[in-house]
Coordinates of C-alpha atoms (C1' of nucleotides) in Angstrom, one line a residue:
Chain W
X1 CA -28.1 -64.9 11.6
X2 CA -28.9 -66.1 8.1
X3 CA -25.9 -64.8 6.7
X4 CA -24.1 -67.5 8.6
X5 CA -26.2 -70.2 6.9
X6 CA -25.4 -68.4 3.7
X7 CA -21.8 -68.7 4.5
X8 CA -21.9 -72.4 5.3
X9 CA -23.6 -73.4 2.2
X10 CA -20.9 -71.3 0.1
X11 CA -18.3 -73.3 2.0
X12 CA -20.1 -76.6 1.4
X13 CA -20.2 -75.9 -2.3
X14 CA -16.3 -75.0 -2.3
X15 CA -15.7 -78.2 -0.5
X16 CA -17.5 -80.1 -3.0
X17 CA -16.8 -78.4 -6.1
X18 CA -13.7 -75.9 -5.5
X19 CA -14.0 -72.3 -6.3
X20 CA -17.2 -72.1 -8.3
X21 CA -18.3 -68.7 -9.7
X22 CA -21.5 -68.5 -7.6
X23 CA -24.5 -66.7 -9.2
X24 CA -25.9 -65.4 -6.0
X25 CA -27.4 -67.6 -3.5
X26 CA -30.8 -67.0 -2.5
X27 CA -32.6 -68.5 0.6
X28 CA -36.1 -69.0 1.2
X29 CA -38.5 -70.4 3.8
X30 CA -39.1 -74.1 3.0
X31 CA -42.4 -75.3 2.3
X32 CA -44.2 -76.5 5.6
X33 CA -43.0 -79.6 7.0
X34 CA -39.7 -79.7 4.8
X35 CA -37.6 -77.7 6.7
X36 CA -36.9 -74.0 7.6
X37 CA -34.8 -72.8 5.1
X38 CA -34.4 -73.8 1.4
X39 CA -31.9 -72.9 -1.5
X40 CA -32.4 -73.8 -5.2
X41 CA -28.4 -73.2 -5.7
X42 CA -28.2 -76.7 -7.3
X43 CA -30.2 -75.5 -10.3
X44 CA -28.0 -72.8 -11.0
X45 CA -24.9 -74.8 -10.4
X46 CA -26.1 -77.3 -12.6
X47 CA -26.0 -75.2 -15.6
X48 CA -22.5 -74.3 -14.9
X49 CA -21.1 -77.5 -13.9
X50 CA -23.4 -79.2 -16.4
X51 CA -24.4 -82.0 -13.9
X52 CA -27.7 -83.2 -12.5
X53 CA -29.2 -80.9 -10.1
X54 CA -30.4 -83.6 -7.8
X55 CA -26.8 -85.1 -7.7
X56 CA -25.4 -81.5 -7.0
X57 CA -27.9 -80.9 -4.3
X58 CA -27.1 -84.2 -2.7
X59 CA -23.3 -83.4 -2.7
X60 CA -23.8 -80.2 -1.2
X61 CA -26.4 -81.4 1.3
X62 CA -23.9 -84.1 2.5
X63 CA -20.9 -81.8 3.0
X64 CA -22.6 -79.0 5.2
X65 CA -21.8 -79.4 8.5
X66 CA -22.5 -76.7 11.3
X67 CA -23.5 -76.6 14.8
X68 CA -26.8 -74.2 13.5
X69 CA -27.9 -77.0 11.0
X70 CA -29.7 -80.0 12.1
X71 CA -29.7 -81.7 8.8
X72 CA -29.6 -80.6 5.2
X73 CA -31.6 -82.8 2.7
X74 CA -31.6 -82.9 -0.9
X75 CA -35.4 -83.1 -2.4
X76 CA -36.4 -84.3 -5.9
X77 CA -35.5 -82.0 -8.7
X78 CA -32.8 -80.3 -6.8
X79 CA -33.7 -78.3 -3.7
X80 CA -31.8 -78.3 -0.5
X81 CA -34.0 -78.1 2.3
X82 CA -32.3 -77.2 5.7
X83 CA -33.6 -77.9 9.2
X84 CA -32.3 -75.4 11.5
X85 CA -30.7 -76.6 14.9
X86 CA -32.2 -75.1 18.0
X87 CA -29.3 -73.5 18.8
X88 CA -29.7 -71.2 15.9
X89 CA -33.0 -70.3 17.1
X90 CA -31.9 -69.6 20.8
X91 CA -28.8 -67.5 19.4
X92 CA -31.3 -65.5 17.2
X93 CA -33.7 -64.9 20.0
X94 CA -31.1 -63.8 22.3
X95 CA -29.7 -61.5 19.8
X96 CA -32.8 -59.9 19.0
X97 CA -33.4 -59.1 22.4
X98 CA -30.2 -57.9 23.4
X99 CA -30.2 -55.7 20.6
X100 CA -33.4 -54.6 20.2
X101 CA -34.3 -52.2 17.3
X102 CA -30.6 -52.0 16.4
X103 CA -30.8 -55.7 15.5
X104 CA -32.2 -54.5 12.0
X105 CA -29.7 -51.8 12.0
X106 CA -26.9 -52.7 9.4
X107 CA -23.5 -51.0 10.0
X108 CA -22.5 -47.9 8.4
X109 CA -21.6 -48.2 4.9
X110 CA -20.0 -44.4 4.5
X111 CA -21.9 -43.9 1.3
X112 CA -23.9 -41.0 0.7
X113 CA -27.2 -41.3 -1.0
X114 CA -29.7 -38.7 -1.9
X115 CA -33.5 -39.4 -2.4
X116 CA -35.2 -36.4 -4.2
X117 CA -38.8 -36.7 -4.2
X118 CA -42.3 -35.0 -4.5
X119 CA -40.5 -31.9 -5.8
X120 CA -43.9 -30.5 -7.0
X121 CA -43.7 -27.1 -8.3
X122 CA -44.7 -24.3 -5.5
X123 CA -47.6 -23.3 -7.8
X124 CA -50.6 -25.3 -6.1
X125 CA -51.5 -27.5 -3.3
X126 CA -50.1 -31.2 -3.3
X127 CA -52.9 -33.6 -5.1
X128 CA -53.0 -37.4 -4.4
X129 CA -50.4 -38.2 -7.1
X130 CA -48.0 -36.2 -5.0
X131 CA -48.9 -38.8 -2.2
X132 CA -47.8 -41.6 -4.1
X133 CA -44.3 -40.3 -4.9
X134 CA -43.9 -39.1 -1.5
X135 CA -44.4 -42.3 0.5
X136 CA -42.2 -44.0 -2.0
X137 CA -39.4 -41.7 -1.1
X138 CA -40.2 -41.3 2.5
X139 CA -40.0 -45.0 3.1
X140 CA -37.3 -45.8 0.6
X141 CA -35.1 -43.2 2.5
X142 CA -35.9 -45.0 5.8
X143 CA -34.9 -48.2 4.6
X144 CA -31.7 -47.2 3.3
X145 CA -30.8 -45.8 6.3
X146 CA -31.6 -48.9 7.8
X147 CA -29.4 -50.6 5.7
X148 CA -26.4 -48.5 6.8
X149 CA -26.4 -45.9 3.9
X150 CA -26.0 -42.1 4.9
X151 CA -29.2 -41.0 3.4
X152 CA -30.6 -37.3 2.9
X153 CA -34.2 -36.7 1.6
X154 CA -34.4 -33.7 -0.5
X155 CA -37.5 -31.3 -2.0
X156 CA -36.1 -29.7 -5.4
X157 CA -38.3 -26.3 -5.4
X158 CA -38.7 -25.5 -8.8
X159 CA -39.1 -21.7 -8.2
X160 CA -37.7 -20.0 -10.8
X161 CA -39.2 -21.5 -14.2
X162 CA -42.1 -20.2 -16.6
X163 CA -44.6 -22.1 -14.5
X164 CA -43.5 -20.1 -11.6
X165 CA -44.3 -16.7 -13.9
X166 CA -47.9 -18.2 -14.5
X167 CA -48.6 -18.8 -11.0
X168 CA -47.3 -15.1 -10.1
X169 CA -49.3 -13.5 -13.0
X170 CA -52.7 -15.2 -11.6
X171 CA -52.1 -13.9 -8.5
X172 CA -51.2 -10.6 -9.7
X173 CA -54.4 -10.7 -11.5
X174 CA -56.8 -11.1 -8.3
X175 CA -54.4 -8.9 -6.1
X176 CA -54.8 -6.2 -8.7
X177 CA -58.4 -6.2 -8.8
X178 CA -58.3 -6.1 -5.1
X179 CA -56.1 -2.9 -5.4
X180 CA -58.4 -1.6 -8.3
X181 CA -55.7 -2.6 -10.9
X182 CA -56.8 -4.2 -13.9
X183 CA -54.3 -6.9 -15.4
X184 CA -54.9 -9.5 -18.0
X185 CA -55.5 -12.9 -16.6
X186 CA -52.8 -15.3 -18.3
X187 CA -53.9 -17.6 -20.9
X188 CA -52.7 -20.7 -19.4
X189 CA -53.0 -19.3 -15.9
X190 CA -53.9 -21.2 -12.7
X191 CA -57.8 -21.2 -12.2
X192 CA -58.0 -22.7 -8.7
X193 CA -59.8 -21.2 -6.0
X194 CA -56.4 -21.1 -3.9
X195 CA -55.0 -18.7 -6.3
X196 CA -57.8 -16.3 -5.3
X197 CA -57.4 -17.2 -1.6
X198 CA -53.5 -16.1 -1.8
X199 CA -54.4 -12.9 -3.5
X200 CA -56.7 -12.1 -0.6
X201 CA -54.4 -13.2 2.2
X202 CA -51.8 -10.8 0.6
X203 CA -54.0 -7.9 0.6
X204 CA -55.6 -8.5 3.8
X205 CA -52.1 -8.3 5.3
X206 CA -50.2 -5.7 3.4
X207 CA -53.5 -3.7 1.4
X208 CA -51.9 -2.3 -1.6
X209 CA -48.4 -2.0 -0.2
X210 CA -47.3 -4.0 -3.9
X211 CA -49.6 -1.6 -6.0
X212 CA -48.4 2.0 -6.1
X213 CA -48.9 4.0 -8.7
X214 CA -50.9 1.7 -10.8
X215 CA -48.1 -0.6 -11.0
X216 CA -47.8 -4.1 -9.1
X217 CA -44.4 -5.1 -7.6
X218 CA -44.5 -8.6 -9.3
X219 CA -41.3 -9.9 -7.7
X220 CA -42.6 -9.3 -4.0
X221 CA -46.0 -11.0 -5.2
X222 CA -43.9 -13.9 -6.6
X223 CA -42.1 -14.3 -3.4
X224 CA -45.1 -14.0 -1.2
X225 CA -46.9 -16.5 -3.2
X226 CA -44.1 -18.8 -3.2
X227 CA -43.5 -18.6 0.6
X228 CA -47.3 -19.1 1.1
X229 CA -47.3 -22.3 -1.2
X230 CA -44.2 -23.8 0.3
X231 CA -45.7 -23.4 3.8
X232 CA -48.9 -25.1 2.6
X233 CA -46.9 -27.8 0.9
X234 CA -45.0 -28.7 4.0
X235 CA -48.1 -28.7 6.3
X236 CA -49.8 -31.2 4.0
X237 CA -46.4 -33.3 3.9
X238 CA -46.1 -33.1 7.8
X239 CA -50.1 -34.1 7.8
X240 CA -48.9 -37.0 5.8
X241 CA -46.0 -37.9 8.0
X242 CA -43.3 -36.9 5.2
X243 CA -40.4 -35.1 6.1
X244 CA -37.4 -33.8 4.2
X245 CA -33.7 -33.0 5.5
X246 CA -33.1 -30.3 2.8
X247 CA -35.3 -28.1 0.8
X248 CA -33.1 -26.9 -2.2
X249 CA -34.2 -24.2 -4.2
X250 CA -33.9 -24.1 -7.8
X251 CA -33.0 -20.5 -7.7
X252 CA -30.2 -21.1 -5.9
X253 CA -28.6 -22.5 -8.7
X254 CA -28.5 -19.2 -10.6
X255 CA -27.4 -17.0 -7.5
X256 CA -24.4 -19.5 -6.9
X257 CA -23.2 -19.7 -10.2
X258 CA -23.9 -23.6 -10.7
X259 CA -25.7 -22.7 -13.9
X260 CA -23.0 -20.7 -15.5
X261 CA -20.4 -23.1 -14.6
X262 CA -22.4 -25.9 -15.9
X263 CA -22.6 -24.4 -19.2
X264 CA -18.8 -24.1 -19.0
X265 CA -18.2 -27.7 -18.2
X266 CA -20.5 -28.7 -21.1
X267 CA -18.9 -26.6 -23.7
X268 CA -15.5 -27.9 -22.5
X269 CA -17.1 -31.6 -22.9
X270 CA -16.8 -31.3 -26.6
X271 CA -20.5 -32.4 -26.9
X272 CA -21.9 -29.2 -27.4
X273 CA -22.7 -27.3 -30.8
X274 CA -24.6 -24.2 -31.9
X275 CA -27.6 -24.1 -34.0
X276 CA -30.3 -21.9 -34.9
X277 CA -28.9 -19.5 -32.3
X278 CA -29.0 -22.1 -29.4
X279 CA -26.8 -23.9 -27.6
X280 CA -27.2 -27.8 -28.2
X281 CA -25.8 -30.8 -26.1
X282 CA -25.3 -34.1 -28.3
X283 CA -27.3 -36.3 -25.9
X284 CA -27.3 -38.6 -29.1
X285 CA -23.9 -39.7 -28.4
X286 CA -25.4 -41.3 -25.2
X287 CA -28.4 -43.1 -26.6
X288 CA -30.6 -40.4 -26.9
X289 CA -32.8 -40.3 -30.0
X290 CA -32.2 -36.3 -30.4
X291 CA -30.1 -33.9 -29.2
X292 CA -31.2 -31.5 -26.4
X293 CA -31.2 -27.6 -26.3
X294 CA -29.3 -26.2 -23.2
X295 CA -29.4 -22.6 -23.9
X296 CA -32.7 -20.9 -25.8
X297 CA -31.9 -18.5 -28.4
X298 CA -33.3 -16.1 -26.0
X299 CA -30.4 -16.7 -24.2
X300 CA -32.2 -18.4 -21.2
X301 CA -31.1 -21.7 -20.1
X302 CA -33.6 -24.7 -20.6
X303 CA -35.0 -26.5 -17.8
X304 CA -33.0 -29.5 -18.5
X305 CA -29.7 -27.7 -18.5
X306 CA -30.8 -26.5 -15.3
X307 CA -31.6 -29.8 -14.0
X308 CA -28.3 -30.9 -14.9
X309 CA -26.6 -28.3 -12.9
X310 CA -28.8 -29.6 -10.1
X311 CA -27.4 -33.2 -10.6
X312 CA -23.8 -31.7 -10.8
X313 CA -24.5 -29.9 -7.5
X314 CA -25.6 -33.3 -6.2
X315 CA -22.5 -34.9 -7.0
X316 CA -20.3 -32.3 -5.8
X317 CA -22.1 -32.3 -2.6
X318 CA -20.5 -35.8 -2.1
X319 CA -23.4 -37.8 -3.0
X320 CA -22.5 -41.0 -4.6
X321 CA -26.0 -42.1 -5.5
X322 CA -29.1 -40.1 -6.5
X323 CA -32.3 -41.6 -6.5
X324 CA -35.0 -39.5 -8.3
X325 CA -38.8 -40.4 -7.6
X326 CA -40.8 -39.0 -10.5
X327 CA -44.1 -39.6 -11.9
X328 CA -44.8 -41.1 -15.4
X329 CA -45.0 -38.2 -17.4
X330 CA -41.6 -37.1 -16.7
X331 CA -40.2 -40.5 -17.9
X332 CA -39.1 -38.9 -21.4
X333 CA -36.4 -36.9 -19.2
X334 CA -34.3 -40.0 -18.0
X335 CA -32.1 -40.7 -21.0
X336 CA -31.6 -37.1 -21.6
X337 CA -30.8 -36.8 -18.0
X338 CA -28.5 -39.6 -17.8
X339 CA -26.7 -38.3 -21.0
X340 CA -25.8 -35.1 -19.4
X341 CA -24.5 -36.2 -16.5
X342 CA -22.2 -38.2 -18.6
X343 CA -21.2 -35.4 -20.4
X344 CA -20.5 -34.0 -17.0
X345 CA -18.0 -36.5 -16.2
X346 CA -20.4 -38.1 -13.8
X347 CA -21.1 -42.0 -13.9
X348 CA -24.4 -42.8 -15.5
X349 CA -25.5 -45.2 -12.6
X350 CA -25.1 -42.1 -10.2
X351 CA -28.6 -41.5 -11.0
X352 CA -31.3 -44.1 -10.5
X353 CA -34.9 -42.9 -11.5
X354 CA -38.1 -44.5 -10.0
X355 CA -40.9 -44.0 -11.8
X356 CA -44.1 -44.4 -10.4
X357 CA -47.4 -44.2 -12.7
X358 CA -49.9 -41.8 -12.9
X359 CA -52.7 -41.7 -10.4
X360 CA -56.2 -41.9 -12.3
X361 CA -58.7 -40.0 -10.4
X362 CA -62.3 -41.2 -10.3
X363 CA -65.3 -39.7 -9.2
X364 CA -68.7 -41.5 -9.5
X365 CA -67.3 -44.0 -11.8
X366 CA -65.9 -41.0 -14.0
X367 CA -62.4 -40.4 -14.5
X368 CA -61.5 -36.7 -13.3
X369 CA -58.6 -34.9 -15.0
X370 CA -56.2 -33.8 -12.3
X371 CA -54.8 -30.4 -13.3
X372 CA -53.5 -27.4 -11.4
X373 CA -54.7 -25.3 -14.3
X374 CA -58.2 -26.1 -14.2
X375 CA -58.4 -26.5 -10.5
X376 CA -60.2 -29.8 -10.7
X377 CA -58.0 -32.3 -8.4
X378 CA -58.3 -34.0 -4.9
X379 CA -55.6 -32.7 -2.6
X380 CA -53.6 -34.9 -0.7
X381 CA -55.1 -32.7 2.4
X382 CA -58.3 -34.2 1.5
X383 CA -57.1 -37.5 1.1
X384 CA -55.4 -37.4 4.8
X385 CA -58.6 -35.7 6.3
X386 CA -60.9 -38.6 5.0
X387 CA -59.1 -41.6 5.6
X388 CA -56.5 -40.6 8.0
X389 CA -52.3 -40.6 7.8
X390 CA -51.9 -44.3 8.5
X391 CA -54.4 -45.8 6.1
X392 CA -53.2 -43.2 3.1
X393 CA -49.8 -44.0 3.9
X394 CA -50.5 -47.7 3.5
X395 CA -53.0 -47.3 0.6
X396 CA -50.3 -46.0 -1.7
X397 CA -47.5 -48.1 -0.2
X398 CA -49.2 -51.4 -1.3
X399 CA -49.1 -50.7 -4.8
X400 CA -45.9 -51.3 -6.6
X401 CA -44.6 -48.0 -8.5
X402 CA -45.3 -49.2 -11.8
X403 CA -48.8 -50.2 -11.9
X404 CA -51.4 -47.8 -12.7
X405 CA -53.6 -46.6 -9.7
X406 CA -57.0 -46.1 -10.3
X407 CA -58.0 -43.7 -7.2
X408 CA -61.7 -43.4 -6.2
X409 CA -62.4 -41.1 -3.4
X410 CA -65.5 -42.9 -2.3
X411 CA -63.7 -46.2 -2.6
X412 CA -60.7 -45.1 -0.6
X413 CA -62.9 -44.0 2.2
X414 CA -64.7 -47.1 2.3
X415 CA -61.5 -49.3 2.2
X416 CA -60.3 -47.3 4.8
X417 CA -62.4 -49.1 7.4
X418 CA -60.8 -52.5 6.3
X419 CA -57.3 -51.0 5.6
X420 CA -54.7 -53.7 6.4
X421 CA -52.8 -50.7 8.3
X422 CA -55.3 -51.4 11.1
X423 CA -54.8 -55.2 11.4
X424 CA -51.1 -54.5 11.6
X425 CA -51.5 -52.0 14.5
X426 CA -54.1 -54.5 16.1
X427 CA -51.7 -57.2 16.0
X428 CA -49.0 -55.1 17.7
X429 CA -51.4 -53.9 20.3
X430 CA -52.5 -57.3 21.2
X431 CA -49.2 -58.7 21.4
X432 CA -47.9 -55.8 23.6
X433 CA -50.7 -56.7 25.9
X434 CA -49.5 -60.1 26.8
X435 CA -46.3 -58.7 27.9
X436 CA -47.8 -56.2 30.1
X437 CA -50.2 -58.7 31.5
X438 CA -47.7 -61.1 32.2
X439 CA -45.5 -58.3 33.9
X440 CA -42.3 -60.8 33.9
X441 CA -39.2 -59.4 32.9
X442 CA -38.3 -62.0 30.3
X443 CA -34.7 -60.8 29.5
X444 CA -33.0 -62.5 32.1
X445 CA -35.1 -65.8 31.3
X446 CA -33.1 -68.6 29.4
X447 CA -34.8 -69.6 26.1
X448 CA -34.9 -73.3 25.2
X449 CA -36.0 -73.4 21.5
X450 CA -36.9 -77.4 22.1
X451 CA -39.9 -76.0 24.0
X452 CA -41.2 -74.5 20.7
X453 CA -42.4 -77.0 18.8
X454 CA -45.9 -76.4 17.8
X455 CA -46.8 -75.4 14.0
X456 CA -47.7 -71.9 14.7
X457 CA -44.7 -71.4 17.0
X458 CA -42.4 -72.7 14.4
X459 CA -44.0 -70.7 11.5
X460 CA -43.6 -67.3 13.6
X461 CA -40.2 -68.2 14.3
X462 CA -39.1 -68.7 10.6
X463 CA -41.1 -65.3 9.6
X464 CA -38.8 -63.7 12.0
X465 CA -35.7 -65.0 11.2
X466 CA -36.0 -64.1 7.3
X467 CA -36.9 -60.3 8.1
X468 CA -33.5 -59.0 7.5
X469 CA -33.0 -61.2 4.4
X470 CA -36.0 -59.6 2.9
X471 CA -35.1 -55.8 3.9
X472 CA -31.9 -56.3 2.1
X473 CA -33.6 -57.7 -0.8
X474 CA -36.3 -55.0 -0.8
X475 CA -33.8 -52.1 -0.5
X476 CA -31.7 -53.7 -3.4
X477 CA -34.6 -53.5 -5.7
X478 CA -36.1 -50.2 -4.2
X479 CA -39.5 -52.3 -4.2
X480 CA -41.1 -50.8 -0.9
X481 CA -44.2 -52.0 -1.7
X482 CA -43.3 -55.2 -0.6
X483 CA -42.7 -54.1 2.9
X484 CA -46.4 -53.8 4.0
X485 CA -46.6 -57.4 2.8
X486 CA -44.1 -58.3 4.9
X487 CA -45.9 -56.8 8.0
X488 CA -48.9 -58.2 7.1
X489 CA -47.4 -61.7 6.6
X490 CA -45.7 -61.4 9.9
X491 CA -48.9 -60.5 11.7
X492 CA -50.9 -63.3 9.9
X493 CA -48.4 -65.8 11.8
X494 CA -48.8 -64.0 14.8
X495 CA -52.3 -63.8 14.9
X496 CA -52.4 -67.7 14.0
X497 CA -50.3 -68.3 17.1
X498 CA -51.8 -65.9 19.3
X499 CA -55.7 -67.4 18.5
X500 CA -54.4 -71.1 18.7
X501 CA -52.0 -70.9 21.8
X502 CA -52.4 -68.9 24.9
X503 CA -49.1 -67.6 26.2
X504 CA -49.7 -66.7 29.9
X505 CA -49.9 -69.7 32.1
X506 CA -49.0 -72.2 29.4
X507 CA -46.2 -74.7 30.2
X508 CA -43.8 -73.1 28.0
X509 CA -44.6 -69.4 29.1
X510 CA -41.0 -68.2 29.0
X511 CA -40.5 -69.3 25.6
X512 CA -43.5 -67.8 24.1
X513 CA -42.9 -64.6 25.9
X514 CA -39.7 -64.7 24.2
X515 CA -41.3 -65.0 20.9
X516 CA -43.9 -62.5 21.2
X517 CA -41.0 -60.0 22.6
X518 CA -39.2 -61.0 19.4
X519 CA -42.3 -60.5 17.0
X520 CA -42.8 -57.2 18.6
X521 CA -39.6 -55.9 17.9
X522 CA -39.5 -56.7 14.2
X523 CA -43.0 -55.3 14.1
X524 CA -42.0 -52.2 15.7
X525 CA -39.2 -51.9 13.1
X526 CA -41.4 -52.5 10.1
X527 CA -44.1 -49.9 11.5
X528 CA -41.6 -47.2 12.0
X529 CA -39.7 -47.9 8.7
X530 CA -43.4 -47.5 7.1
X531 CA -44.1 -44.6 9.3
X532 CA -47.0 -46.1 10.9
X533 CA -48.2 -45.1 14.4
X534 CA -47.7 -47.8 16.8
X535 CA -50.9 -47.9 19.1
X536 CA -50.6 -49.5 22.5
X537 CA -54.6 -49.8 22.5
X538 CA -56.8 -50.3 19.7
Chain L
rG1 C1' -44.9 -44.0 -35.9
rC2 C1' -41.0 -45.1 -32.1
rG3 C1' -39.9 -45.7 -26.7
rC4 C1' -41.4 -47.1 -21.8
rC5 C1' -45.3 -49.3 -18.4
rC6 C1' -49.5 -52.5 -17.5
rA7 C1' -52.8 -57.0 -18.4
rU8 C1' -52.9 -62.6 -12.7
rA9 C1' -59.8 -64.9 -8.5
rG10 C1' -66.5 -61.4 -9.0
rC11 C1' -63.4 -56.6 -6.8
rU12 C1' -58.7 -54.1 -5.2
rC13 C1' -54.3 -55.8 -5.8
rA14 C1' -49.2 -59.2 -4.5
rG15 C1' -45.8 -62.5 -6.6
rU16 C1' -39.9 -61.5 -12.2
rA17 C1' -31.8 -62.6 -10.2
rG18 C1' -37.1 -69.1 -14.2
rG19 C1' -38.1 -73.6 -9.5
rA20 C1' -41.8 -77.3 -4.9
rU21 C1' -49.6 -77.5 -5.0
rA22 C1' -49.9 -69.5 -8.4
rG23 C1' -51.3 -66.1 -3.1
rA24 C1' -53.7 -61.8 0.0
rG25 C1' -57.4 -58.6 1.3
rC26 C1' -62.3 -57.5 0.3
rG27 C1' -66.9 -59.8 -1.5
rG28 C1' -69.7 -65.1 -1.2
rC29 C1' -70.7 -69.7 1.8
rG30 C1' -69.7 -72.5 6.4
rG31 C1' -67.6 -73.0 11.3
rA32 C1' -64.5 -71.1 16.2
rU33 C1' -65.1 -67.0 21.9
rU34 C1' -66.4 -69.8 30.3
rC35 C1' -59.3 -68.3 28.5
rC36 C1' -53.4 -62.9 27.2
rU37 C1' -58.1 -57.4 22.4
rA38 C1' -63.2 -61.5 17.6
rA39 C1' -60.2 -55.0 14.2
rU40 C1' -59.1 -62.2 15.5
rC41 C1' -58.7 -67.3 13.9
rC42 C1' -60.0 -71.9 10.8
rG43 C1' -62.2 -74.0 6.5
rC44 C1' -64.6 -74.1 1.3
rA45 C1' -66.1 -72.2 -3.3
rG46 C1' -63.8 -69.0 -6.8
rG47 C1' -57.8 -69.2 -11.8
rC48 C1' -56.7 -71.2 -20.3
rC49 C1' -51.7 -65.8 -14.8
rA50 C1' -54.8 -61.0 -21.9
rC51 C1' -54.0 -64.1 -26.9
rA52 C1' -50.5 -67.0 -30.0
rG53 C1' -45.9 -69.0 -30.9
rG54 C1' -40.7 -69.8 -28.9
rU55 C1' -36.3 -71.1 -25.3
rU56 C1' -35.8 -75.0 -20.8
rC57 C1' -35.5 -80.6 -17.1
rA58 C1' -38.9 -76.3 -15.5
rA59 C1' -42.2 -70.1 -17.4
rA60 C1' -47.1 -65.9 -14.4
rU61 C1' -41.8 -64.6 -14.8
rC62 C1' -37.1 -64.7 -20.0
rC63 C1' -37.6 -64.1 -26.0
rU64 C1' -40.9 -62.8 -30.7
rG65 C1' -45.6 -61.2 -32.4
rU66 C1' -50.9 -59.8 -31.7
rU67 C1' -54.7 -57.3 -28.9
rG68 C1' -56.6 -53.8 -25.2
rG69 C1' -55.3 -49.7 -21.8
rG70 C1' -51.9 -46.0 -19.9
rC71 C1' -47.6 -42.5 -20.1
rG72 C1' -43.9 -40.1 -23.2
rC73 C1' -41.6 -38.5 -27.8
rA74 C1' -40.7 -29.2 -26.7
rC75 C1' -35.7 -23.7 -27.3
rC76 C1' -42.8 -26.3 -21.1
rA77 C1' -41.4 -27.8 -16.3

RNA sequence: GCGCCCAUAGCUCAGUAGGAUAGAGCGGCGGAUUCCUAAUCCGCAGGCCACAGGUUCAAAUCCUGUUGGGCGCACCA
């Protein structure tokens, strides 16, 4: 709906000044008492046209004419404040009630986007940091779907690297012990209790089947350990409310020949050379500060090469945008990766990387190092058990990806009591209760926006008409942390309204029911988007 | 050393395509309930937006520098 207003302002500008190059037209909620919609476009135009912004605002305001707009006024330095006509609100309410949740669904854009996240090595349970990446990816995927993209959420399973060997050898050590075979515990092996548990689990199920003639079948142990871990990870993610469309195994890139093909493609690109027995790629030609090795002198491909093959695979699957969500410790990988995909003839902007800052763990005000190797970390499972799925999701979602997050388990437990997620759920439940109590099917009743003149009614209406605008903005900047604030603000307006004005039995009961109904639809959409449970009772 | 991220109320944090009086939650103080859920609402107190310069009609936001914290700079993943 606001799109129409934007079009009208654009037309007004063209009427007044001809075809000017518009630097982007941002609409905001006008300050209280100064209208409904505001724009500062006159300031932008002032620079281009070299004229006084107030003069420009005035001229635009005068040429804005539309049945949806009651009046447009230019204010002091150069704002244009627009008072919407009741017709606008009436059509808005009708549209959102007719279409329901699909009011927020943008038409299909036919662009395939892949969001890849979590992708933790299957060598240990997920920790709280994985939860942070998980929620960002999950919610961003949902949002992009809503914006009309063909979205696929993927988990990349690193099941072929050296970490996997360490993991295997760590299990083998304990499994061997159970079967009476002594092996050396790897120097950098995984020390967590779960390793022992996996070994015991394997022994319990298969006894010494994989330890014949004093030799342990490492391949079998590797596969069993991997499957066990992935199963664990999937379980943890499900409890956290995160689901993936696809699980992509690194090992398939070897099996299907992608790795070999990628090496050939790199060689053809003209950016490779041999040095010290290794194959290098000239990433410095694309802004990197040093070249990268693709194939080690041992003949083994590097992680970097395999990851390039993986992204080539994404491109060949038809994705035109790959959004990777990485922890800050992978930051250094961005520039080489972008260089590599360009070397493969893939446009640089195919890959967008969202970096989220590391989660620092505290216990009794002392920092705890998170490490799978030492086994000292708090798992995602523990977090979900302690504070609940919804509170855990909200906890991470509220914070923007690039702020450092200090995580204190005891604090998290305490904060879970007054977590804003309950505020949102409570608001939803009490609004829903009004509709239940009234028992009137409101759909058929006409809506007269004239009858909503109270301050709280108008504020809530204004909040509602801007939601689509805000969603679009959030999806463009990938800033999903703004979603909970959007929900909280909507709830604030809704609660102010609720507290002050009774709906049932009021003179304008019909109009208020429509307002409540539209608010529920919007809130419902936001909660779905964030993966927060909608409770009918609190 | 180089690159990137961060520094906003007592605490946890929002707020960057420069814009109207810098916001919220928690905590503190004071109010509101014969009525649809008080897990609510209303009000008050609390800010040299790390520091110093610069650009601009306008800077928390952009630029330069400084300080403090984090992350990265592998033939690991």
